[in-house]
Structure formats: structure tokens, C-alpha cells
């Protein structure tokens, strides 16, 4: 088996997407290896979970550093120490500078809880409900300097039910996030998706891969499918 691509994860909170990536990487023949988890918040629940899996962790609070550059330099040093080639942002709630991103362009990916370019930023589920969309979901994209911008690699759609609250919608989207992120990291680690001229370019897609981009069915409650059927002409 060829060497697995060393991958680090940046988190700020509970780290459920991080856990999904750790679980994916534990699969046989998975092309990426999780070498470490960094958090800007020492109290982030995900750090203890990562440590319990025997994964290296680093807590680097922004307040411990005089500037954003100094903070990012410390993160960069840790990533280099681990030999991380790919960086996955998994609920890392801090903007990375253009310099940091450009040094690792095409090798930093982020998951966001909406179908971008809709609903960048925070409170995506409340905003989706307010907007009255019937499809919501999540996106994994290459990270560029703008917030929740950058070429889209993969998306998972989730139907919205009229009875949804921000919390019910969030939990359904989170389930889709957990399925999507592991698949997308696989593609990036295998070099089957690359960042070229500002676009995510896919090669060697299988029918299974493309189905995952539309709607990962295991996450869909049959009640929501029935609900969607009512809208079918
Ligand atoms: C996830 O829903 C992720 O998509 C979101 O934060 C949550 C983190 O949860 N990220 C963003 O909003 C980034 N713009 P987790 O810590 O359980 O993975």
C-alpha cells in the first residue's frame, strides 16, 4: 500500500466532524492518516476525543500570541512538525490569513453547514428556514482567503421539512456533513480532485461518488421524503 497522506485537523469546538474524519481514516485502505488536531480553544471537546484516539493534539489560543501572524506561525510550526500535507478545517471558527492559505493552496479544505454560496457565515440553519428553502445541506470547499469561499469540491443536500426548527435541521445537516467530509478527504488525498485555476477539478469519479454529491440517502428520514413527494408535480 502506498503511504497515506498526512492530514491535520483544525477545530474550535466539539469536533464531531473531526471524529467522522478519524473514523473514515480508520477504514482499510483509506488514503489519509490523521496525524494531529489543533484547536484555538483549549476547552474544545474535540481535543480530548482526539487524545483518546492516540492522536497528537495542540491547543493554541489566539490570546497567547501578540498578532494573528504570530498565532498562525505557531500553528504552521506544529503542522510542519507533524508533517501535515493536508489540513481539514472542521468547525474552526477563525479566519485564516491570505498568507497562510496561499502557502498551502489546494491543501486546506473546510466544511460549512449550507449549500454554498448560500448562507456563508453563522446561523446558517435559522437563515435557511427564514429564507424558506426546500433544500439545505453542507459543502466542502478548498479554502481561499475569503470567508466560506473557495472552489466547491462536494455538497450534500438535505430536504427541509415545514416542521423543522434550526436544531432539527442542524442535526440532519450534521449527519450529512459526517458522511460528506470523509468522502471528500478521500478524493483530495487520492489526488482525484485538485485546485486548478480557481476551480475544483475532479478526475476519475465513480457513479457512487457523484451520487454522494446530490443527497446521501442514509441521512434522510423517510418522513422528509414523503414530505418532498408532496411537492412533486
Ligand atoms: C459544523 O456544523 C461545521 O460545518 C461548522 O461548525 C460545526 C462544527 O461542528 N463550521 C462552520 O460553520 C464554518 N464556517 P463539529 O465541531 O461538531 O464538527
PDB file of C-alpha atoms and ligand atoms in Angstrom:
ATOM      1  CA  UNK A   1       0.000   0.000   0.000  1.00  0.00           C
ATOM      2  CA  UNK A   2       1.315   3.489  -0.815  1.00  0.00           C
ATOM      3  CA  UNK A   3       1.985   5.923   2.041  1.00  0.00           C
ATOM      4  CA  UNK A   4      -1.091   7.586   3.421  1.00  0.00           C
ATOM      5  CA  UNK A   5      -1.273  11.364   3.135  1.00  0.00           C
ATOM      6  CA  UNK A   6      -0.604  13.030   6.482  1.00  0.00           C
ATOM      7  CA  UNK A   7      -3.570  15.154   7.441  1.00  0.00           C
ATOM      8  CA  UNK A   8      -4.130  17.554  10.332  1.00  0.00           C
ATOM      9  CA  UNK A   9      -7.480  18.856  11.551  1.00  0.00           C
ATOM     10  CA  UNK A  10      -8.193  22.316  12.989  1.00  0.00           C
ATOM     11  CA  UNK A  11     -11.166  22.614  15.352  1.00  0.00           C
ATOM     12  CA  UNK A  12     -12.701  25.121  17.762  1.00  0.00           C
ATOM     13  CA  UNK A  13     -15.398  23.036  19.428  1.00  0.00           C
ATOM     14  CA  UNK A  14     -16.943  19.622  19.966  1.00  0.00           C
ATOM     15  CA  UNK A  15     -15.222  18.112  16.933  1.00  0.00           C
ATOM     16  CA  UNK A  16     -17.909  15.782  15.588  1.00  0.00           C
ATOM     17  CA  UNK A  17     -16.652  16.295  12.020  1.00  0.00           C
ATOM     18  CA  UNK A  18     -13.144  15.610  13.286  1.00  0.00           C
ATOM     19  CA  UNK A  19     -14.425  12.330  14.735  1.00  0.00           C
ATOM     20  CA  UNK A  20     -16.046  11.477  11.402  1.00  0.00           C
ATOM     21  CA  UNK A  21     -12.685  12.019   9.688  1.00  0.00           C
ATOM     22  CA  UNK A  22     -10.871   9.942  12.303  1.00  0.00           C
ATOM     23  CA  UNK A  23     -13.418   7.138  11.758  1.00  0.00           C
ATOM     24  CA  UNK A  24     -13.064   7.385   7.973  1.00  0.00           C
ATOM     25  CA  UNK A  25      -9.269   7.252   8.259  1.00  0.00           C
ATOM     26  CA  UNK A  26      -9.548   4.078  10.331  1.00  0.00           C
ATOM     27  CA  UNK A  27     -11.113   2.300   7.331  1.00  0.00           C
ATOM     28  CA  UNK A  28      -8.986  -0.170   5.472  1.00  0.00           C
ATOM     29  CA  UNK A  29      -7.170   1.377   2.503  1.00  0.00           C
ATOM     30  CA  UNK A  30      -8.197   4.931   3.400  1.00  0.00           C
ATOM     31  CA  UNK A  31      -5.647   7.205   1.676  1.00  0.00           C
ATOM     32  CA  UNK A  32      -5.224   9.758   4.503  1.00  0.00           C
ATOM     33  CA  UNK A  33      -3.862   9.425   8.018  1.00  0.00           C
ATOM     34  CA  UNK A  34      -4.879  11.856  10.783  1.00  0.00           C
ATOM     35  CA  UNK A  35      -1.603  12.960  12.345  1.00  0.00           C
ATOM     36  CA  UNK A  36      -2.823  15.669  14.700  1.00  0.00           C
ATOM     37  CA  UNK A  37      -5.585  18.002  15.845  1.00  0.00           C
ATOM     38  CA  UNK A  38      -5.073  21.693  16.640  1.00  0.00           C
ATOM     39  CA  UNK A  39      -7.568  23.870  18.469  1.00  0.00           C
ATOM     40  CA  UNK A  40      -7.572  27.601  19.125  1.00  0.00           C
ATOM     41  CA  UNK A  41      -9.678  26.819  22.203  1.00  0.00           C
ATOM     42  CA  UNK A  42      -8.061  24.625  24.895  1.00  0.00           C
ATOM     43  CA  UNK A  43     -11.524  23.678  26.217  1.00  0.00           C
ATOM     44  CA  UNK A  44     -12.671  22.325  22.823  1.00  0.00           C
ATOM     45  CA  UNK A  45     -14.258  18.926  23.475  1.00  0.00           C
ATOM     46  CA  UNK A  46     -12.719  17.517  20.318  1.00  0.00           C
ATOM     47  CA  UNK A  47      -9.195  17.740  21.757  1.00  0.00           C
ATOM     48  CA  UNK A  48      -9.900  15.161  24.474  1.00  0.00           C
ATOM     49  CA  UNK A  49     -11.610  12.898  21.941  1.00  0.00           C
ATOM     50  CA  UNK A  50      -8.601  13.092  19.616  1.00  0.00           C
ATOM     51  CA  UNK A  51      -6.207  12.386  22.502  1.00  0.00           C
ATOM     52  CA  UNK A  52      -8.319   9.370  23.488  1.00  0.00           C
ATOM     53  CA  UNK A  53      -7.744   8.039  19.965  1.00  0.00           C
ATOM     54  CA  UNK A  54      -3.985   8.420  20.490  1.00  0.00           C
ATOM     55  CA  UNK A  55      -3.814  11.367  18.088  1.00  0.00           C
ATOM     56  CA  UNK A  56      -1.392  14.236  18.779  1.00  0.00           C
ATOM     57  CA  UNK A  57      -3.103  17.449  19.889  1.00  0.00           C
ATOM     58  CA  UNK A  58      -2.112  21.088  20.299  1.00  0.00           C
ATOM     59  CA  UNK A  59      -4.091  23.875  21.990  1.00  0.00           C
ATOM     60  CA  UNK A  60      -3.009  27.260  20.681  1.00  0.00           C
ATOM     61  CA  UNK A  61      -5.301  30.049  21.932  1.00  0.00           C
ATOM     62  CA  UNK A  62      -5.163  33.225  19.849  1.00  0.00           C
ATOM     63  CA  UNK A  63      -4.828  35.251  23.089  1.00  0.00           C
ATOM     64  CA  UNK A  64      -1.433  33.699  23.796  1.00  0.00           C
ATOM     65  CA  UNK A  65       0.042  35.417  20.744  1.00  0.00           C
ATOM     66  CA  UNK A  66       0.585  39.109  20.012  1.00  0.00           C
ATOM     67  CA  UNK A  67      -0.811  39.004  16.470  1.00  0.00           C
ATOM     68  CA  UNK A  68      -2.707  36.818  14.031  1.00  0.00           C
ATOM     69  CA  UNK A  69       0.530  36.268  12.133  1.00  0.00           C
ATOM     70  CA  UNK A  70       2.273  35.021  15.283  1.00  0.00           C
ATOM     71  CA  UNK A  71      -0.674  32.745  16.071  1.00  0.00           C
ATOM     72  CA  UNK A  72      -0.675  31.287  12.559  1.00  0.00           C
ATOM     73  CA  UNK A  73       3.109  30.896  12.634  1.00  0.00           C
ATOM     74  CA  UNK A  74       2.737  28.749  15.763  1.00  0.00           C
ATOM     75  CA  UNK A  75       0.037  26.652  14.064  1.00  0.00           C
ATOM     76  CA  UNK A  76       2.209  26.339  10.984  1.00  0.00           C
ATOM     77  CA  UNK A  77       5.141  25.128  13.079  1.00  0.00           C
ATOM     78  CA  UNK A  78       3.020  22.391  14.674  1.00  0.00           C
ATOM     79  CA  UNK A  79       1.648  21.323  11.284  1.00  0.00           C
ATOM     80  CA  UNK A  80       5.176  21.111   9.879  1.00  0.00           C
ATOM     81  CA  UNK A  81       6.332  19.169  12.918  1.00  0.00           C
ATOM     82  CA  UNK A  82       3.592  16.602  12.238  1.00  0.00           C
ATOM     83  CA  UNK A  83       4.465  16.576   8.530  1.00  0.00           C
ATOM     84  CA  UNK A  84       0.876  17.505   7.663  1.00  0.00           C
ATOM     85  CA  UNK A  85       0.299  17.783   3.937  1.00  0.00           C
ATOM     86  CA  UNK A  86      -3.465  18.331   4.025  1.00  0.00           C
ATOM     87  CA  UNK A  87      -5.298  20.499   6.560  1.00  0.00           C
ATOM     88  CA  UNK A  88      -9.008  19.978   7.242  1.00  0.00           C
ATOM     89  CA  UNK A  89     -10.934  22.752   8.972  1.00  0.00           C
ATOM     90  CA  UNK A  90     -13.688  21.126  10.993  1.00  0.00           C
ATOM     91  CA  UNK A  91     -15.609  23.793  12.869  1.00  0.00           C
ATOM     92  CA  UNK A  92     -12.511  26.002  13.103  1.00  0.00           C
ATOM     93  CA  UNK A  93     -14.212  29.336  13.718  1.00  0.00           C
ATOM     94  CA  UNK A  94     -11.364  31.675  12.849  1.00  0.00           C
ATOM     95  CA  UNK A  95     -10.416  33.212   9.517  1.00  0.00           C
ATOM     96  CA  UNK A  96      -7.020  32.166   8.188  1.00  0.00           C
ATOM     97  CA  UNK A  97      -4.874  34.879   6.606  1.00  0.00           C
ATOM     98  CA  UNK A  98      -4.280  35.009   2.858  1.00  0.00           C
ATOM     99  CA  UNK A  99      -0.598  34.229   3.519  1.00  0.00           C
ATOM    100  CA  UNK A 100      -1.362  31.037   5.460  1.00  0.00           C
ATOM    101  CA  UNK A 101      -3.862  29.880   2.867  1.00  0.00           C
ATOM    102  CA  UNK A 102      -1.655  30.672  -0.120  1.00  0.00           C
ATOM    103  CA  UNK A 103       1.260  28.715   1.320  1.00  0.00           C
ATOM    104  CA  UNK A 104      -0.997  25.652   1.409  1.00  0.00           C
ATOM    105  CA  UNK A 105      -3.291  26.451  -1.515  1.00  0.00           C
ATOM    106  CA  UNK A 106      -5.220  23.395  -2.674  1.00  0.00           C
ATOM    107  CA  UNK A 107      -4.275  21.540   0.505  1.00  0.00           C
ATOM    108  CA  UNK A 108      -6.631  23.214   3.006  1.00  0.00           C
ATOM    109  CA  UNK A 109     -10.303  22.242   2.942  1.00  0.00           C
ATOM    110  CA  UNK A 110     -13.272  23.362   5.027  1.00  0.00           C
ATOM    111  CA  UNK A 111     -16.740  22.097   5.778  1.00  0.00           C
ATOM    112  CA  UNK A 112     -19.594  24.573   6.016  1.00  0.00           C
ATOM    113  CA  UNK A 113     -23.206  23.861   7.045  1.00  0.00           C
ATOM    114  CA  UNK A 114     -25.014  25.232   3.996  1.00  0.00           C
ATOM    115  CA  UNK A 115     -25.172  24.784   0.261  1.00  0.00           C
ATOM    116  CA  UNK A 116     -22.655  27.496  -0.580  1.00  0.00           C
ATOM    117  CA  UNK A 117     -22.685  30.157  -1.912  1.00  0.00           C
ATOM    118  CA  UNK A 118     -25.912  30.472   0.080  1.00  0.00           C
ATOM    119  CA  UNK A 119     -25.648  31.296   3.791  1.00  0.00           C
ATOM    120  CA  UNK A 120     -21.977  31.979   4.380  1.00  0.00           C
ATOM    121  CA  UNK A 121     -21.093  32.772   7.999  1.00  0.00           C
ATOM    122  CA  UNK A 122     -23.029  31.860  11.138  1.00  0.00           C
ATOM    123  CA  UNK A 123     -26.594  30.720  11.947  1.00  0.00           C
ATOM    124  CA  UNK A 124     -26.974  29.011   8.599  1.00  0.00           C
ATOM    125  CA  UNK A 125     -29.898  26.806   9.672  1.00  0.00           C
ATOM    126  CA  UNK A 126     -32.075  29.670  11.011  1.00  0.00           C
ATOM    127  CA  UNK A 127     -31.322  31.669   7.904  1.00  0.00           C
ATOM    128  CA  UNK A 128     -32.210  28.755   5.617  1.00  0.00           C
ATOM    129  CA  UNK A 129     -35.553  28.357   7.437  1.00  0.00           C
ATOM    130  CA  UNK A 130     -36.224  32.096   7.256  1.00  0.00           C
ATOM    131  CA  UNK A 131     -35.477  32.059   3.528  1.00  0.00           C
ATOM    132  CA  UNK A 132     -37.951  29.192   3.037  1.00  0.00           C
ATOM    133  CA  UNK A 133     -35.610  26.966   1.029  1.00  0.00           C
ATOM    134  CA  UNK A 134     -36.748  23.384   0.482  1.00  0.00           C
ATOM    135  CA  UNK A 135     -33.192  22.078   0.140  1.00  0.00           C
ATOM    136  CA  UNK A 136     -30.403  22.886   2.569  1.00  0.00           C
ATOM    137  CA  UNK A 137     -27.181  20.975   3.199  1.00  0.00           C
ATOM    138  CA  UNK A 138     -23.433  21.257   3.531  1.00  0.00           C
ATOM    139  CA  UNK A 139     -20.401  21.989   1.419  1.00  0.00           C
ATOM    140  CA  UNK A 140     -16.729  21.040   1.468  1.00  0.00           C
ATOM    141  CA  UNK A 141     -14.553  23.518  -0.401  1.00  0.00           C
ATOM    142  CA  UNK A 142     -10.935  24.442  -0.898  1.00  0.00           C
ATOM    143  CA  UNK A 143     -10.050  27.289   1.439  1.00  0.00           C
ATOM    144  CA  UNK A 144      -9.119  30.645  -0.041  1.00  0.00           C
ATOM    145  CA  UNK A 145      -8.730  33.984   1.740  1.00  0.00           C
ATOM    146  CA  UNK A 146     -12.475  34.871   1.776  1.00  0.00           C
ATOM    147  CA  UNK A 147     -14.849  33.564   4.448  1.00  0.00           C
ATOM    148  CA  UNK A 148     -16.624  30.345   3.387  1.00  0.00           C
ATOM    149  CA  UNK A 149     -15.442  30.963  -0.150  1.00  0.00           C
ATOM    150  CA  UNK A 150     -13.234  28.923  -2.391  1.00  0.00           C
ATOM    151  CA  UNK A 151     -13.909  26.316  -5.043  1.00  0.00           C
ATOM    152  CA  UNK A 152     -16.602  23.817  -4.079  1.00  0.00           C
ATOM    153  CA  UNK A 153     -15.438  20.189  -4.006  1.00  0.00           C
ATOM    154  CA  UNK A 154     -18.564  18.409  -2.805  1.00  0.00           C
ATOM    155  CA  UNK A 155     -22.020  19.090  -1.450  1.00  0.00           C
ATOM    156  CA  UNK A 156     -24.688  17.046   0.273  1.00  0.00           C
ATOM    157  CA  UNK A 157     -28.307  18.187   0.067  1.00  0.00           C
ATOM    158  CA  UNK A 158     -30.839  17.732   2.843  1.00  0.00           C
ATOM    159  CA  UNK A 159     -34.580  18.267   2.432  1.00  0.00           C
ATOM    160  CA  UNK A 160     -36.191  20.880   4.666  1.00  0.00           C
ATOM    161  CA  UNK A 161     -39.441  19.975   6.376  1.00  0.00           C
ATOM    162  CA  UNK A 162     -42.069  22.603   7.236  1.00  0.00           C
ATOM    163  CA  UNK A 163     -41.892  21.377  10.836  1.00  0.00           C
ATOM    164  CA  UNK A 164     -38.112  21.851  11.082  1.00  0.00           C
ATOM    165  CA  UNK A 165     -36.578  24.012  13.772  1.00  0.00           C
ATOM    166  CA  UNK A 166     -32.977  25.249  13.486  1.00  0.00           C
ATOM    167  CA  UNK A 167     -31.990  22.368  15.792  1.00  0.00           C
ATOM    168  CA  UNK A 168     -33.712  19.562  13.869  1.00  0.00           C
ATOM    169  CA  UNK A 169     -32.345  20.906  10.604  1.00  0.00           C
ATOM    170  CA  UNK A 170     -28.864  21.284  12.110  1.00  0.00           C
ATOM    171  CA  UNK A 171     -28.813  17.671  13.273  1.00  0.00           C
ATOM    172  CA  UNK A 172     -29.870  16.375   9.842  1.00  0.00           C
ATOM    173  CA  UNK A 173     -27.275  18.534   8.111  1.00  0.00           C
ATOM    174  CA  UNK A 174     -24.612  17.458  10.615  1.00  0.00           C
ATOM    175  CA  UNK A 175     -25.304  13.825   9.768  1.00  0.00           C
ATOM    176  CA  UNK A 176     -24.781  14.668   6.081  1.00  0.00           C
ATOM    177  CA  UNK A 177     -21.574  16.563   6.978  1.00  0.00           C
ATOM    178  CA  UNK A 178     -20.180  13.456   8.644  1.00  0.00           C
ATOM    179  CA  UNK A 179     -20.777  11.396   5.519  1.00  0.00           C
ATOM    180  CA  UNK A 180     -19.567  14.006   3.052  1.00  0.00           C
ATOM    181  CA  UNK A 181     -16.320  15.057   4.725  1.00  0.00           C
ATOM    182  CA  UNK A 182     -14.721  11.612   4.780  1.00  0.00           C
ATOM    183  CA  UNK A 183     -15.534  11.106   1.113  1.00  0.00           C
ATOM    184  CA  UNK A 184     -14.120  14.457   0.095  1.00  0.00           C
ATOM    185  CA  UNK A 185     -10.924  13.972   2.091  1.00  0.00           C
ATOM    186  CA  UNK A 186     -10.520  10.656   0.292  1.00  0.00           C
ATOM    187  CA  UNK A 187     -10.774  12.393  -3.093  1.00  0.00           C
ATOM    188  CA  UNK A 188      -8.281  15.102  -2.108  1.00  0.00           C
ATOM    189  CA  UNK A 189      -5.809  12.613  -0.618  1.00  0.00           C
ATOM    190  CA  UNK A 190      -6.032  10.436  -3.733  1.00  0.00           C
ATOM    191  CA  UNK A 191      -5.426  13.469  -5.949  1.00  0.00           C
ATOM    192  CA  UNK A 192      -8.788  12.862  -7.614  1.00  0.00           C
ATOM    193  CA  UNK A 193      -9.767  16.464  -7.009  1.00  0.00           C
ATOM    194  CA  UNK A 194      -7.315  19.339  -7.368  1.00  0.00           C
ATOM    195  CA  UNK A 195      -7.462  23.111  -7.318  1.00  0.00           C
ATOM    196  CA  UNK A 196      -6.694  24.411 -10.791  1.00  0.00           C
ATOM    197  CA  UNK A 197      -7.175  27.996 -11.975  1.00  0.00           C
ATOM    198  CA  UNK A 198      -9.617  28.710  -9.182  1.00  0.00           C
ATOM    199  CA  UNK A 199     -11.779  25.619  -9.809  1.00  0.00           C
ATOM    200  CA  UNK A 200     -12.031  22.242  -8.136  1.00  0.00           C
ATOM    201  CA  UNK A 201     -11.239  19.784 -10.919  1.00  0.00           C
ATOM    202  CA  UNK A 202     -12.425  16.201 -10.442  1.00  0.00           C
ATOM    203  CA  UNK A 203     -10.995  13.187 -12.205  1.00  0.00           C
ATOM    204  CA  UNK A 204     -11.888   9.510 -12.034  1.00  0.00           C
ATOM    205  CA  UNK A 205     -15.328   9.928 -10.496  1.00  0.00           C
ATOM    206  CA  UNK A 206     -17.378   6.816  -9.956  1.00  0.00           C
ATOM    207  CA  UNK A 207     -21.193   6.672 -10.009  1.00  0.00           C
ATOM    208  CA  UNK A 208     -21.038   6.178  -6.258  1.00  0.00           C
ATOM    209  CA  UNK A 209     -19.052   9.390  -5.794  1.00  0.00           C
ATOM    210  CA  UNK A 210     -21.409  11.511  -7.846  1.00  0.00           C
ATOM    211  CA  UNK A 211     -24.452  10.180  -6.002  1.00  0.00           C
ATOM    212  CA  UNK A 212     -22.901  11.454  -2.784  1.00  0.00           C
ATOM    213  CA  UNK A 213     -22.794  14.954  -4.209  1.00  0.00           C
ATOM    214  CA  UNK A 214     -26.556  15.121  -4.583  1.00  0.00           C
ATOM    215  CA  UNK A 215     -28.021  13.598  -1.444  1.00  0.00           C
ATOM    216  CA  UNK A 216     -26.557  10.935   0.806  1.00  0.00           C
ATOM    217  CA  UNK A 217     -29.728   8.935   1.287  1.00  0.00           C
ATOM    218  CA  UNK A 218     -28.798   7.182   4.565  1.00  0.00           C
ATOM    219  CA  UNK A 219     -29.225  10.528   6.335  1.00  0.00           C
ATOM    220  CA  UNK A 220     -32.738  11.161   5.099  1.00  0.00           C
ATOM    221  CA  UNK A 221     -35.662  10.424   7.336  1.00  0.00           C
ATOM    222  CA  UNK A 222     -38.431   8.734   5.270  1.00  0.00           C
ATOM    223  CA  UNK A 223     -40.891  11.312   6.658  1.00  0.00           C
ATOM    224  CA  UNK A 224     -38.966  14.004   4.834  1.00  0.00           C
ATOM    225  CA  UNK A 225     -39.025  12.061   1.599  1.00  0.00           C
ATOM    226  CA  UNK A 226     -42.813  11.781   1.905  1.00  0.00           C
ATOM    227  CA  UNK A 227     -42.923  15.484   2.501  1.00  0.00           C
ATOM    228  CA  UNK A 228     -40.850  16.156  -0.605  1.00  0.00           C
ATOM    229  CA  UNK A 229     -43.094  13.862  -2.652  1.00  0.00           C
ATOM    230  CA  UNK A 230     -45.989  16.232  -1.944  1.00  0.00           C
ATOM    231  CA  UNK A 231     -44.149  18.885  -3.925  1.00  0.00           C
ATOM    232  CA  UNK A 232     -43.549  16.602  -6.910  1.00  0.00           C
ATOM    233  CA  UNK A 233     -45.594  17.813  -9.921  1.00  0.00           C
TER     234      UNK A 233
HETATM  235  C1  LIG B   1     -20.166  22.118  11.789  1.00  0.00           C
HETATM  236  O1  LIG B   1     -21.540  22.178  11.516  1.00  0.00           O
HETATM  237  C2  LIG B   1     -19.371  22.835  10.718  1.00  0.00           C
HETATM  238  O2  LIG B   1     -19.924  22.686   9.432  1.00  0.00           O
HETATM  239  C3  LIG B   1     -19.468  24.267  11.172  1.00  0.00           C
HETATM  240  O3  LIG B   1     -19.279  24.191  12.557  1.00  0.00           O
HETATM  241  C4  LIG B   1     -19.812  22.941  13.029  1.00  0.00           C
HETATM  242  C5  LIG B   1     -18.756  22.274  13.849  1.00  0.00           C
HETATM  243  O4  LIG B   1     -19.254  21.112  14.466  1.00  0.00           O
HETATM  244  N1  LIG B   1     -18.484  25.103  10.534  1.00  0.00           N
HETATM  245  C6  LIG B   1     -18.705  26.358  10.162  1.00  0.00           C
HETATM  246  O5  LIG B   1     -19.744  26.958  10.388  1.00  0.00           O
HETATM  247  C7  LIG B   1     -17.554  27.017   9.430  1.00  0.00           C
HETATM  248  N2  LIG B   1     -17.988  28.177   8.729  1.00  0.00           N
HETATM  249  P1  LIG B   1     -18.284  19.980  14.963  1.00  0.00           P
HETATM  250  O6  LIG B   1     -17.274  20.664  15.901  1.00  0.00           O
HETATM  251  O7  LIG B   1     -19.164  19.034  15.720  1.00  0.00           O
HETATM  252  O8  LIG B   1     -17.639  19.371  13.784  1.00  0.00           O
END
